[in-house]
Tab-separated table of C-alpha atoms and ligand atoms in Angstrom:
chain	number	residue	atom	x	y	z
N	29	MET	CA	29.055	-9.834	-3.164
N	30	VAL	CA	26.052	-9.367	-0.901
N	31	SER	CA	24.400	-12.556	0.383
N	32	PRO	CA	20.860	-13.209	-0.807
N	33	PHE	CA	17.955	-11.634	1.045
N	34	ARG	CA	14.481	-13.164	1.317
N	35	PHE	CA	11.613	-11.556	-0.607
N	36	GLY	CA	7.890	-11.304	-0.013
N	37	PHE	CA	4.975	-9.383	-1.468
N	38	PHE	CA	2.506	-7.598	0.838
N	39	THR	CA	-1.109	-7.347	-0.271
N	40	ASN	CA	-4.627	-8.170	0.913
N	41	PHE	CA	-7.843	-9.782	-0.260
N	42	GLY	CA	-9.333	-6.373	-1.008
N	43	ALA	CA	-10.239	-4.638	-4.244
N	44	ASP	CA	-7.379	-4.663	-6.710
N	45	GLU	CA	-6.345	-1.539	-8.649
N	46	TRP	CA	-9.752	-0.939	-10.184
N	47	ASN	CA	-9.140	2.683	-11.193
N	48	GLY	CA	-5.530	2.650	-12.452
N	49	THR	CA	-4.400	3.368	-16.021
N	50	PHE	CA	-3.153	-0.167	-16.543
N	51	SER	CA	-5.793	-2.163	-14.748
N	52	ASN	CA	-9.161	-3.580	-15.384
N	53	GLY	CA	-10.063	-4.996	-12.034
N	54	GLY	CA	-12.096	-4.293	-8.953
N	55	SER	CA	-13.665	-7.705	-8.443
N	56	PRO	CA	-10.994	-10.245	-7.494
N	57	TRP	CA	-13.424	-12.161	-5.289
N	58	THR	CA	-13.131	-15.597	-6.934
N	59	GLY	CA	-9.489	-15.625	-5.813
N	60	GLU	CA	-8.187	-16.266	-9.334
N	61	PHE	CA	-6.525	-12.844	-9.541
N	62	HIS	CA	-4.489	-13.515	-6.406
N	63	VAL	CA	-3.630	-17.046	-7.547
N	64	GLU	CA	-2.262	-15.522	-10.771
N	65	ILE	CA	-0.201	-13.034	-8.775
N	66	ALA	CA	1.122	-15.748	-6.481
N	67	LYS	CA	2.137	-17.835	-9.507
N	68	ALA	CA	3.945	-14.870	-11.073
N	69	LEU	CA	5.789	-14.198	-7.806
N	70	GLU	CA	6.620	-17.879	-7.502
N	71	ARG	CA	8.085	-17.896	-11.031
N	72	ALA	CA	10.292	-14.994	-9.991
N	73	ALA	CA	11.515	-16.975	-6.911
N	74	PHE	CA	9.749	-14.871	-4.262
N	75	ASP	CA	9.650	-16.638	-0.888
N	76	PHE	CA	6.108	-15.715	0.134
N	77	ILE	CA	2.958	-13.731	-0.529
N	78	PHE	CA	1.550	-11.944	2.531
N	79	PHE	CA	-2.060	-10.889	3.169
N	80	ASP	CA	-2.896	-8.238	5.742
N	81	ASP	CA	-6.391	-8.209	7.233
N	82	ASN	CA	-8.823	-6.047	9.170
N	83	LEU	CA	-12.207	-7.035	10.519
N	84	LEU	CA	-14.449	-4.008	10.012
N	85	VAL	CA	-15.855	-1.367	7.720
N	86	PRO	CA	-14.245	1.586	9.495
N	87	GLU	CA	-15.910	4.911	10.175
N	88	THR	CA	-13.111	6.739	11.973
N	89	TYR	CA	-12.207	9.175	9.171
N	90	GLY	CA	-14.772	11.974	9.096
N	91	ASN	CA	-16.917	9.882	11.426
N	92	SER	CA	-18.297	8.043	8.389
N	93	MET	CA	-17.922	4.897	6.288
N	94	ASP	CA	-17.995	7.085	3.175
N	95	ALA	CA	-14.262	7.456	2.429
N	96	TYR	CA	-13.555	3.786	3.165
N	97	LEU	CA	-16.167	2.476	0.777
N	98	ARG	CA	-15.797	5.214	-1.862
N	99	LEU	CA	-12.004	4.640	-2.045
N	100	SER	CA	-12.031	0.891	-1.291
N	101	ALA	CA	-9.722	1.678	1.630
N	102	THR	CA	-9.673	-1.148	4.211
N	103	ALA	CA	-13.129	-2.225	3.020
N	104	PRO	CA	-14.160	-4.364	1.289
N	105	LYS	CA	-11.759	-7.009	2.537
N	106	HIS	CA	-12.542	-10.700	2.162
N	107	ASP	CA	-11.406	-13.560	4.365
N	108	PRO	CA	-7.796	-14.518	3.497
N	109	ALA	CA	-8.043	-18.065	4.933
N	110	PRO	CA	-10.018	-19.668	2.065
N	111	LEU	CA	-7.828	-17.713	-0.362
N	112	ALA	CA	-4.680	-19.154	1.263
N	113	SER	CA	-6.124	-22.587	0.650
N	114	LEU	CA	-6.712	-21.840	-3.035
N	115	ILE	CA	-3.228	-20.356	-3.485
N	116	GLY	CA	-1.575	-23.192	-1.571
N	117	ALA	CA	-3.288	-25.774	-3.748
N	118	SER	CA	-2.405	-23.912	-6.974
N	119	THR	CA	1.308	-23.365	-6.289
N	120	LYS	CA	4.338	-25.487	-5.422
N	121	ASP	CA	7.005	-23.347	-3.844
N	122	ILE	CA	5.775	-19.989	-2.624
N	123	GLY	CA	4.909	-19.429	1.044
N	124	VAL	CA	1.435	-18.118	1.897
N	125	VAL	CA	1.102	-15.876	4.956
N	126	ILE	CA	-2.216	-14.569	6.221
N	127	THR	CA	-3.209	-12.293	9.074
N	128	LEU	CA	-5.422	-13.740	11.795
N	129	SER	CA	-6.330	-11.710	14.881
N	130	THR	CA	-6.093	-13.028	18.423
N	131	LEU	CA	-9.038	-10.731	19.146
N	132	ALA	CA	-11.311	-12.591	16.763
N	133	TYR	CA	-10.462	-16.285	16.791
N	134	PRO	CA	-10.867	-18.582	19.772
N	135	PRO	CA	-7.403	-20.191	20.128
N	136	TYR	CA	-8.651	-23.698	19.362
N	137	MET	CA	-10.271	-22.551	16.109
N	138	LEU	CA	-7.143	-20.693	15.075
N	139	ALA	CA	-4.823	-23.625	15.796
N	140	ARG	CA	-7.120	-25.972	13.879
N	141	LEU	CA	-7.378	-23.562	10.929
N	142	CYS	CA	-3.595	-23.066	10.808
N	143	ALA	CA	-2.907	-26.809	10.957
N	144	THR	CA	-5.407	-27.412	8.154
N	145	LEU	CA	-3.941	-24.641	5.991
N	146	ASP	CA	-0.382	-25.838	6.601
N	147	HIS	CA	-1.416	-29.238	5.229
N	148	ILE	CA	-3.126	-27.747	2.189
N	149	CYS	CA	-0.113	-25.473	1.556
N	150	ARG	CA	2.213	-28.489	2.072
N	151	GLY	CA	4.199	-26.789	4.814
N	152	ARG	CA	4.302	-23.335	3.252
N	153	PHE	CA	1.818	-21.583	5.526
N	154	GLY	CA	2.506	-18.586	7.763
N	155	TRP	CA	0.404	-16.765	10.355
N	156	ASN	CA	0.789	-13.000	10.823
N	157	ILE	CA	-0.092	-12.628	14.504
N	158	VAL	CA	-2.065	-9.453	15.194
N	159	THR	CA	-4.119	-8.289	18.147
N	160	SER	CA	-6.173	-5.862	15.956
N	161	THR	CA	-5.838	-2.125	16.232
N	162	GLU	CA	-9.320	-0.667	15.688
N	163	HIS	CA	-12.168	0.064	18.090
N	164	GLY	CA	-14.512	-0.884	15.240
N	165	ALA	CA	-12.999	-4.375	14.994
N	166	ALA	CA	-13.282	-4.867	18.766
N	167	GLN	CA	-16.941	-3.837	18.536
N	168	ASN	CA	-17.544	-6.610	15.979
N	169	PHE	CA	-16.445	-9.151	18.578
N	170	GLY	CA	-18.480	-8.200	21.618
N	171	LEU	CA	-16.232	-5.507	23.123
N	172	ASP	CA	-17.102	-1.839	23.658
N	173	GLN	CA	-13.663	-0.714	22.539
N	174	LEU	CA	-10.174	-1.945	21.770
N	175	PRO	CA	-8.344	-3.070	24.924
N	176	LEU	CA	-5.134	-1.200	25.787
N	177	ARG	CA	-2.028	-2.309	23.899
N	178	VAL	CA	-0.346	-3.729	26.995
N	179	ASP	CA	-3.472	-5.763	27.805
N	180	ARG	CA	-3.820	-7.003	24.215
N	181	TYR	CA	-0.247	-8.257	24.229
N	182	GLU	CA	-0.706	-9.855	27.659
N	183	VAL	CA	-3.706	-11.789	26.317
N	184	ALA	CA	-1.733	-12.611	23.177
N	185	GLU	CA	1.109	-14.125	25.241
N	186	GLU	CA	-1.297	-16.528	26.912
N	187	TYR	CA	-2.909	-17.161	23.517
N	188	MET	CA	0.493	-18.168	22.057
N	189	ASP	CA	1.159	-20.469	24.979
N	190	LEU	CA	-2.181	-22.184	24.433
N	191	VAL	CA	-1.982	-22.580	20.656
N	192	GLY	CA	1.613	-23.812	21.036
N	193	GLN	CA	0.412	-26.540	23.388
N	194	LEU	CA	-2.388	-27.431	20.981
N	195	PHE	CA	0.059	-27.685	18.058
N	196	ARG	CA	2.165	-30.058	20.183
N	197	SER	CA	-0.784	-32.089	21.472
N	198	TRP	CA	-0.097	-34.830	18.921
N	199	GLU	CA	3.340	-36.392	19.005
N	200	PRO	CA	4.930	-36.247	15.538
N	201	ASP	CA	4.598	-40.026	15.050
N	202	ALA	CA	1.037	-40.345	16.415
N	203	VAL	CA	-0.388	-41.298	13.019
N	204	VAL	CA	0.661	-44.921	12.417
N	205	LEU	CA	-1.643	-45.987	9.566
N	206	ASP	CA	-1.107	-49.673	10.387
N	207	ARG	CA	-3.464	-51.567	8.051
N	208	GLU	CA	-2.708	-54.983	9.521
N	209	LYS	CA	-3.472	-54.007	13.097
N	210	GLY	CA	-6.238	-51.632	12.018
N	211	ILE	CA	-4.760	-48.592	13.757
N	212	TYR	CA	-5.051	-45.115	12.265
N	213	ALA	CA	-3.581	-43.113	15.159
N	214	ASP	CA	-1.994	-44.206	18.422
N	215	ALA	CA	-4.099	-42.739	21.260
N	216	SER	CA	-1.150	-42.926	23.666
N	217	LYS	CA	0.579	-40.264	21.531
N	218	VAL	CA	-2.285	-37.764	21.457
N	219	HIS	CA	-2.655	-35.740	24.640
N	220	ALA	CA	-5.196	-33.513	26.325
N	221	ILE	CA	-3.551	-30.254	27.396
N	222	ASN	CA	-6.040	-29.159	30.094
N	223	PHE	CA	-5.012	-25.525	29.668
N	224	ALA	CA	-6.431	-23.194	32.312
N	225	GLY	CA	-5.060	-19.661	32.105
N	226	LYS	CA	-6.220	-16.205	33.107
N	227	HIS	CA	-8.041	-15.596	29.807
N	228	PHE	CA	-8.493	-18.985	28.157
N	229	LYS	CA	-9.387	-22.519	29.026
N	230	SER	CA	-9.074	-25.427	26.605
N	231	ARG	CA	-8.987	-29.154	27.113
N	232	GLY	CA	-7.383	-30.286	23.870
N	233	PRO	CA	-6.002	-32.197	22.078
N	234	LEU	CA	-6.369	-30.578	18.681
N	235	ASN	CA	-8.444	-32.717	16.320
N	236	THR	CA	-6.058	-32.260	13.406
N	237	VAL	CA	-3.098	-34.360	12.364
N	238	PRO	CA	0.304	-32.633	12.937
N	239	SER	CA	1.012	-30.422	9.952
N	240	PRO	CA	4.224	-30.464	7.912
N	241	GLN	CA	5.726	-27.577	9.902
N	242	GLY	CA	4.197	-28.649	13.223
N	243	ARG	CA	3.049	-25.066	13.564
N	244	PRO	CA	2.849	-22.284	10.961
N	245	ALA	CA	5.721	-19.848	10.464
N	246	TYR	CA	4.989	-16.963	12.840
N	247	PHE	CA	5.068	-13.406	11.466
N	248	GLN	CA	4.574	-10.278	13.565
N	249	ALA	CA	4.454	-6.518	12.903
N	250	GLY	CA	4.371	-4.836	16.305
N	251	ALA	CA	6.508	-1.696	16.416
N	252	SER	CA	6.054	-0.542	20.041
N	253	PRO	CA	8.529	-1.745	22.696
N	254	VAL	CA	5.968	-4.255	23.998
N	255	GLY	CA	5.191	-5.340	20.408
N	256	ARG	CA	8.880	-5.880	19.667
N	257	ALA	CA	9.348	-7.835	22.893
N	258	PHE	CA	6.402	-10.056	21.904
N	259	ALA	CA	7.932	-10.618	18.456
N	260	ALA	CA	11.298	-11.393	20.034
N	261	LYS	CA	9.683	-14.169	22.027
N	262	TYR	CA	7.599	-15.816	19.300
N	263	ALA	CA	8.218	-14.608	15.749
N	264	ASP	CA	10.114	-16.309	12.953
N	265	ALA	CA	9.777	-13.093	10.936
N	266	VAL	CA	9.093	-9.459	11.790
N	267	ILE	CA	7.731	-6.985	9.247
N	268	VAL	CA	8.246	-3.270	9.609
N	269	SER	CA	8.084	0.001	7.775
N	270	ALA	CA	11.218	1.684	9.150
N	271	LYS	CA	12.595	5.143	8.458
N	272	GLY	CA	15.450	5.098	5.948
N	273	PRO	CA	18.540	2.862	6.000
N	274	ALA	CA	19.591	4.186	9.435
N	275	GLY	CA	16.116	3.473	10.885
N	276	MET	CA	16.137	0.037	9.268
N	277	LYS	CA	19.487	-0.825	10.793
N	278	ALA	CA	18.482	0.519	14.217
N	279	PHE	CA	15.215	-1.481	14.142
N	280	ARG	CA	16.927	-4.712	13.147
N	281	ASP	CA	19.683	-4.280	15.727
N	282	ASP	CA	17.051	-3.645	18.409
N	283	VAL	CA	14.973	-6.694	17.440
N	284	ARG	CA	18.056	-8.898	17.388
N	285	ALA	CA	19.080	-7.657	20.847
N	286	LYS	CA	15.568	-8.370	22.160
N	287	VAL	CA	15.618	-11.845	20.572
N	288	ALA	CA	18.936	-12.607	22.301
N	289	ALA	CA	17.539	-11.252	25.595
N	290	ALA	CA	14.579	-13.629	25.175
N	291	GLY	CA	17.072	-16.517	25.031
N	292	ARG	CA	16.789	-17.157	21.294
N	293	ASP	CA	19.350	-17.069	18.505
N	294	PRO	CA	19.114	-13.614	16.828
N	295	ASP	CA	19.580	-15.278	13.424
N	296	SER	CA	16.381	-17.279	13.985
N	297	VAL	CA	14.219	-14.145	13.533
N	298	LYS	CA	14.252	-12.479	10.128
N	299	VAL	CA	13.372	-8.812	9.724
N	300	PHE	CA	11.509	-7.745	6.573
N	301	PHE	CA	11.430	-4.088	5.523
N	302	LEU	CA	8.417	-2.826	3.640
N	303	LEU	CA	9.367	-1.189	0.322
N	304	ALA	CA	7.156	0.262	-2.412
N	305	PRO	CA	9.498	0.855	-5.364
N	306	VAL	CA	8.288	3.051	-8.207
N	307	LEU	CA	9.686	1.562	-11.413
N	308	GLY	CA	9.960	2.832	-14.982
N	309	ALA	CA	11.732	1.990	-18.230
N	310	THR	CA	13.704	5.215	-17.798
N	311	THR	CA	14.601	7.329	-14.767
N	312	SER	CA	12.399	10.168	-15.946
N	313	GLU	CA	9.452	7.837	-16.545
N	314	ALA	CA	9.781	6.496	-12.989
N	315	ARG	CA	10.073	10.030	-11.565
N	316	ALA	CA	6.988	11.174	-13.467
N	317	LYS	CA	5.083	8.190	-12.102
N	318	HIS	CA	6.313	8.963	-8.587
N	319	ASP	CA	5.171	12.594	-8.928
N	320	ARG	CA	1.766	11.430	-10.157
N	321	LEU	CA	1.366	9.091	-7.181
N	322	ARG	CA	2.465	11.790	-4.718
N	323	SER	CA	-0.005	14.313	-6.077
N	324	SER	CA	-2.931	11.874	-6.264
N	325	PRO	CA	-5.858	13.126	-4.140
N	326	PHE	CA	-7.147	9.517	-4.149
N	327	ILE	CA	-3.983	8.193	-2.481
N	328	LEU	CA	-3.821	11.155	-0.081
N	329	GLU	CA	-7.343	10.567	1.181
N	330	ARG	CA	-6.827	6.810	1.313
N	331	THR	CA	-3.704	7.287	3.434
N	332	LEU	CA	-5.566	9.558	5.831
N	333	ALA	CA	-8.559	7.226	6.030
N	334	PHE	CA	-6.385	4.153	6.613
N	335	THR	CA	-4.250	5.878	9.224
N	336	SER	CA	-7.400	7.102	10.988
N	337	SER	CA	-8.772	3.579	11.142
N	338	ILE	CA	-5.632	1.894	12.397
N	339	SER	CA	-4.865	4.646	14.972
N	340	ASN	CA	-8.488	5.359	16.012
N	341	ILE	CA	-7.753	9.077	15.461
N	342	ASP	CA	-9.890	11.046	12.998
N	343	PHE	CA	-7.394	12.736	10.664
N	344	ALA	CA	-10.244	14.625	8.948
N	345	GLN	CA	-10.253	16.960	11.966
N	346	PHE	CA	-6.779	18.351	11.160
N	347	ASP	CA	-5.873	21.110	8.719
N	348	LEU	CA	-4.012	19.478	5.829
N	349	ASP	CA	-1.724	22.451	5.513
N	350	LYS	CA	-0.622	22.719	9.124
N	351	PRO	CA	1.717	20.545	11.219
N	352	LEU	CA	0.067	17.906	13.370
N	353	PRO	CA	-0.439	18.263	17.121
N	354	THR	CA	1.179	15.654	19.394
N	355	LEU	CA	-0.637	12.335	18.962
N	356	THR	CA	-0.452	8.922	20.590
N	357	THR	CA	-2.437	5.782	19.939
N	358	GLU	CA	-3.324	2.488	21.530
N	359	GLY	CA	-3.856	1.131	18.003
N	360	GLY	CA	-1.134	0.672	15.388
N	361	SER	CA	1.796	2.668	16.715
N	362	GLY	CA	4.051	1.700	13.808
N	363	THR	CA	1.626	3.118	11.269
N	364	LEU	CA	0.956	6.292	13.248
N	365	GLU	CA	4.670	6.899	13.753
N	366	LYS	CA	5.173	6.368	10.088
N	367	ILE	CA	2.931	9.238	9.195
N	368	ILE	CA	3.752	11.702	11.962
N	369	GLN	CA	7.434	11.068	12.436
N	370	GLN	CA	8.471	10.585	8.821
N	371	SER	CA	10.786	13.511	8.621
N	372	GLY	CA	11.562	15.159	11.867
N	373	GLY	CA	8.892	13.633	14.067
N	374	GLN	CA	6.313	15.310	16.263
N	375	GLY	CA	6.725	19.050	16.299
N	376	SER	CA	8.358	19.113	12.848
N	377	ASP	CA	7.289	21.803	10.404
N	378	LYS	CA	5.929	19.314	7.897
N	379	THR	CA	2.249	19.736	7.160
N	380	LEU	CA	-0.143	16.811	7.305
N	381	ARG	CA	-0.434	16.954	3.498
N	382	GLU	CA	3.341	16.590	3.143
N	383	LEU	CA	3.510	13.760	5.660
N	384	ALA	CA	0.660	11.833	4.068
N	385	LYS	CA	2.239	12.213	0.633
N	386	ILE	CA	5.395	10.500	1.813
N	387	GLY	CA	3.291	7.368	1.954
N	388	MET	CA	2.781	4.570	4.401
N	389	GLY	CA	4.497	1.564	2.967
N	390	ASN	CA	7.968	2.811	2.360
N	391	SER	CA	11.024	2.269	4.487
N	392	VAL	CA	12.948	4.270	1.893
N	393	ASP	CA	11.929	6.013	-1.339
N	394	LEU	CA	13.052	3.948	-4.323
N	395	VAL	CA	12.367	5.468	-7.735
N	396	GLY	CA	14.046	4.529	-11.009
N	397	THR	CA	14.723	1.802	-13.517
N	398	PRO	CA	15.003	-1.763	-12.202
N	399	ASP	CA	18.811	-1.531	-12.393
N	400	GLU	CA	18.902	1.773	-10.511
N	401	VAL	CA	16.569	0.528	-7.785
N	402	ALA	CA	18.457	-2.779	-7.507
N	403	ASP	CA	21.748	-0.885	-7.046
N	404	GLU	CA	20.191	1.171	-4.231
N	405	MET	CA	18.792	-1.933	-2.600
N	406	VAL	CA	22.194	-3.625	-2.631
N	407	ALA	CA	23.679	-0.566	-0.895
N	408	ILE	CA	20.893	-0.639	1.711
N	409	ALA	CA	21.312	-4.387	2.242
N	410	GLU	CA	25.026	-3.936	2.805
N	411	HIS	CA	24.376	-1.162	5.331
N	412	VAL	CA	21.546	-2.913	7.212
N	413	GLY	CA	23.046	-6.401	7.146
N	414	GLY	CA	19.891	-8.528	6.636
N	415	ASP	CA	17.413	-10.156	6.230
N	416	GLY	CA	14.596	-9.538	3.783
N	417	PHE	CA	12.450	-7.100	1.824
N	418	LEU	CA	8.678	-7.080	1.568
N	419	PHE	CA	7.446	-5.246	-1.512
N	420	THR	CA	4.109	-3.529	-1.676
N	421	SER	CA	2.434	-1.468	-4.369
N	422	PRO	CA	3.109	2.308	-4.190
N	423	SER	CA	-0.446	2.938	-5.409
N	424	GLN	CA	-1.695	0.946	-2.367
N	425	GLN	CA	-3.617	-1.293	-4.764
N	426	VAL	CA	-2.359	-4.227	-6.783
N	427	SER	CA	-2.433	-4.574	-10.555
N	428	ARG	CA	-1.006	-7.221	-12.861
N	429	HIS	CA	1.008	-4.391	-14.372
N	430	TYR	CA	2.830	-3.658	-11.116
N	431	ILE	CA	3.446	-7.343	-10.436
N	432	THR	CA	5.000	-7.632	-13.894
N	433	GLU	CA	7.279	-4.665	-13.165
N	434	LEU	CA	8.475	-6.456	-10.048
N	435	THR	CA	8.752	-9.973	-11.420
N	436	GLU	CA	10.038	-9.199	-14.933
N	437	GLY	CA	11.994	-6.052	-14.092
N	438	LEU	CA	13.208	-5.693	-10.534
N	439	ALA	CA	13.567	-9.388	-9.595
N	440	PRO	CA	15.963	-10.190	-12.499
N	441	ALA	CA	17.978	-7.042	-11.680
N	442	LEU	CA	18.257	-8.151	-8.038
N	443	GLN	CA	19.151	-11.690	-9.102
N	444	LYS	CA	21.915	-10.383	-11.367
N	445	ARG	CA	23.423	-8.678	-8.298
N	446	GLY	CA	23.097	-11.731	-6.040
N	447	LEU	CA	20.665	-10.006	-3.663
N	448	MET	CA	17.819	-12.354	-4.667
N	449	ARG	CA	17.951	-16.067	-5.321
N	450	SER	CA	17.280	-17.130	-8.930
N	451	ALA	CA	15.404	-20.261	-7.900
N	452	SER	CA	12.942	-20.883	-5.083
N	453	THR	CA	14.336	-22.356	-1.898
N	454	PRO	CA	12.740	-25.794	-1.582
N	455	GLY	CA	11.006	-26.919	1.598
N	456	THR	CA	8.739	-25.449	4.219
N	457	LEU	CA	8.186	-21.730	4.735
N	458	ARG	CA	10.172	-21.834	7.992
N	459	HIS	CA	13.018	-23.448	6.081
N	460	LYS	CA	12.816	-20.768	3.356
N	461	LEU	CA	13.049	-18.079	6.039
N	462	GLN	CA	16.033	-19.722	7.703
N	463	ALA	CA	17.926	-20.774	4.569
E	6	FMN	C1	3.629	-3.450	8.038
E	6	FMN	C2	2.532	-3.671	9.021
E	6	FMN	C3	1.476	-4.502	8.709
E	6	FMN	C4	0.432	-4.730	9.612
E	6	FMN	N1	-0.622	-5.523	9.264
E	6	FMN	C5	-1.679	-5.613	10.104
E	6	FMN	C6	-2.852	-6.323	9.736
E	6	FMN	O1	-2.932	-6.897	8.660
E	6	FMN	N2	-3.889	-6.369	10.606
E	6	FMN	C7	-3.845	-5.759	11.834
E	6	FMN	O2	-4.823	-5.836	12.573
E	6	FMN	N3	-2.739	-5.112	12.233
E	6	FMN	C8	-1.680	-4.999	11.380
E	6	FMN	N4	-0.582	-4.298	11.767
E	6	FMN	C9	-0.516	-3.793	13.141
E	6	FMN	C10	0.457	-4.574	14.009
E	6	FMN	O3	0.347	-5.957	13.861
E	6	FMN	C11	0.300	-4.268	15.482
E	6	FMN	O4	-0.822	-4.937	16.011
E	6	FMN	C12	0.081	-2.863	15.742
E	6	FMN	O5	1.082	-2.124	15.097
E	6	FMN	C13	0.026	-2.586	17.260
E	6	FMN	O6	1.187	-3.017	17.868
E	6	FMN	P1	2.347	-2.008	18.176
E	6	FMN	O7	1.724	-0.940	18.976
E	6	FMN	O8	3.346	-2.838	18.902
E	6	FMN	O9	2.864	-1.472	16.874
E	6	FMN	C14	0.463	-4.086	10.869
E	6	FMN	C15	1.542	-3.248	11.196
E	6	FMN	C16	2.563	-3.026	10.282
E	6	FMN	C17	3.689	-2.098	10.658
């Protein structure tokens, strides 16, 4: 029997599925919708809910904000940090991971925010470390354009060093709470760090009490060689949209080798593969749904708009019915590769329309009843060897209906096969990842 994988759900604090057949949403801005989802996932023994984030209203696609706002693609997107607080306070077991960009937050503010959220989430908080991928985001933070990837990661390395020192600036037993002597915290156990690097300077210490995990669980999604090397050095979990079971295995083997080369135990870093299963009560119902999603002009344009934003390449300039020219990006290489190298890579005969239809979020196409999909996932798990799956909605937007398909359909089928735990793993998010 296969050993249990870890499971997460990938979403964002954007518009929910406002235009789907089984949805009645569009305005989840009080946070209650996402709290409901988190509770449903928690009931089904998911390990964490994950929020991506971007810091702009893009205008890369067609040189306009139109598609982004018309299709609710990337924008609007609200701040996931207050939402994490609400979810953490409303749940007991599920981990809460949010994306915070090293481009946007001064390190001290980020460390303080993470420590605060880890307290509110009672040790279940995770930080998805990103350096941002869009010129538009960089322009919201005082830069003319996005720095080169290699420079962003160099800054991020120093950033991690600094926030790590801030997280450790209080010794674990610095809070004494001695009523008789009238001592809250012992000043001899709280230390300035006097950090002076190439990019940052910070005196410290942090003005927050050490959080249950000491630092949040670190997630990372870099796909380039430099991104993977960064993850190998810092991450507790890596998320990726890989190409088929062979691509999944190759990615995980590569990350594990890089983790070992960085002097860490390969088992200490868990790899999560993005999957967007299309589920139905019957095989033919699932296939019909899959065909509908693949032929949706809404999803096609959303995919192109999103990929344009994250790669800084305007995909509106290309003929949908011709193969793509050779493209490279300093933005999100994983996402660009996903669309241009899906089946055959650069120079393949696939047209842009065909590539975009294959979708962004899928490491492998899973279509069928919960039992059929669970069987396929067990086979993939056995081939790849570990560690986790991160589900996302194939419509690119979340509805209660889809969450129910996952939590009341697929999760029990996976649990029956031993691929998913039937009860939440107790403890901190880092512990859940390691267990
Ligand atoms: C599944 C996945 C999710 C990502 N989520 C975000 C995100 O929420 N915000 C963001 O700015 N970048 C996001 N990224 C981009 C990566 O974090 C990374 O910064 C980017 O891919 C550039 O690094 P790379 O060239 O090493 O891939 C995501 C990438 C992947 C593959």
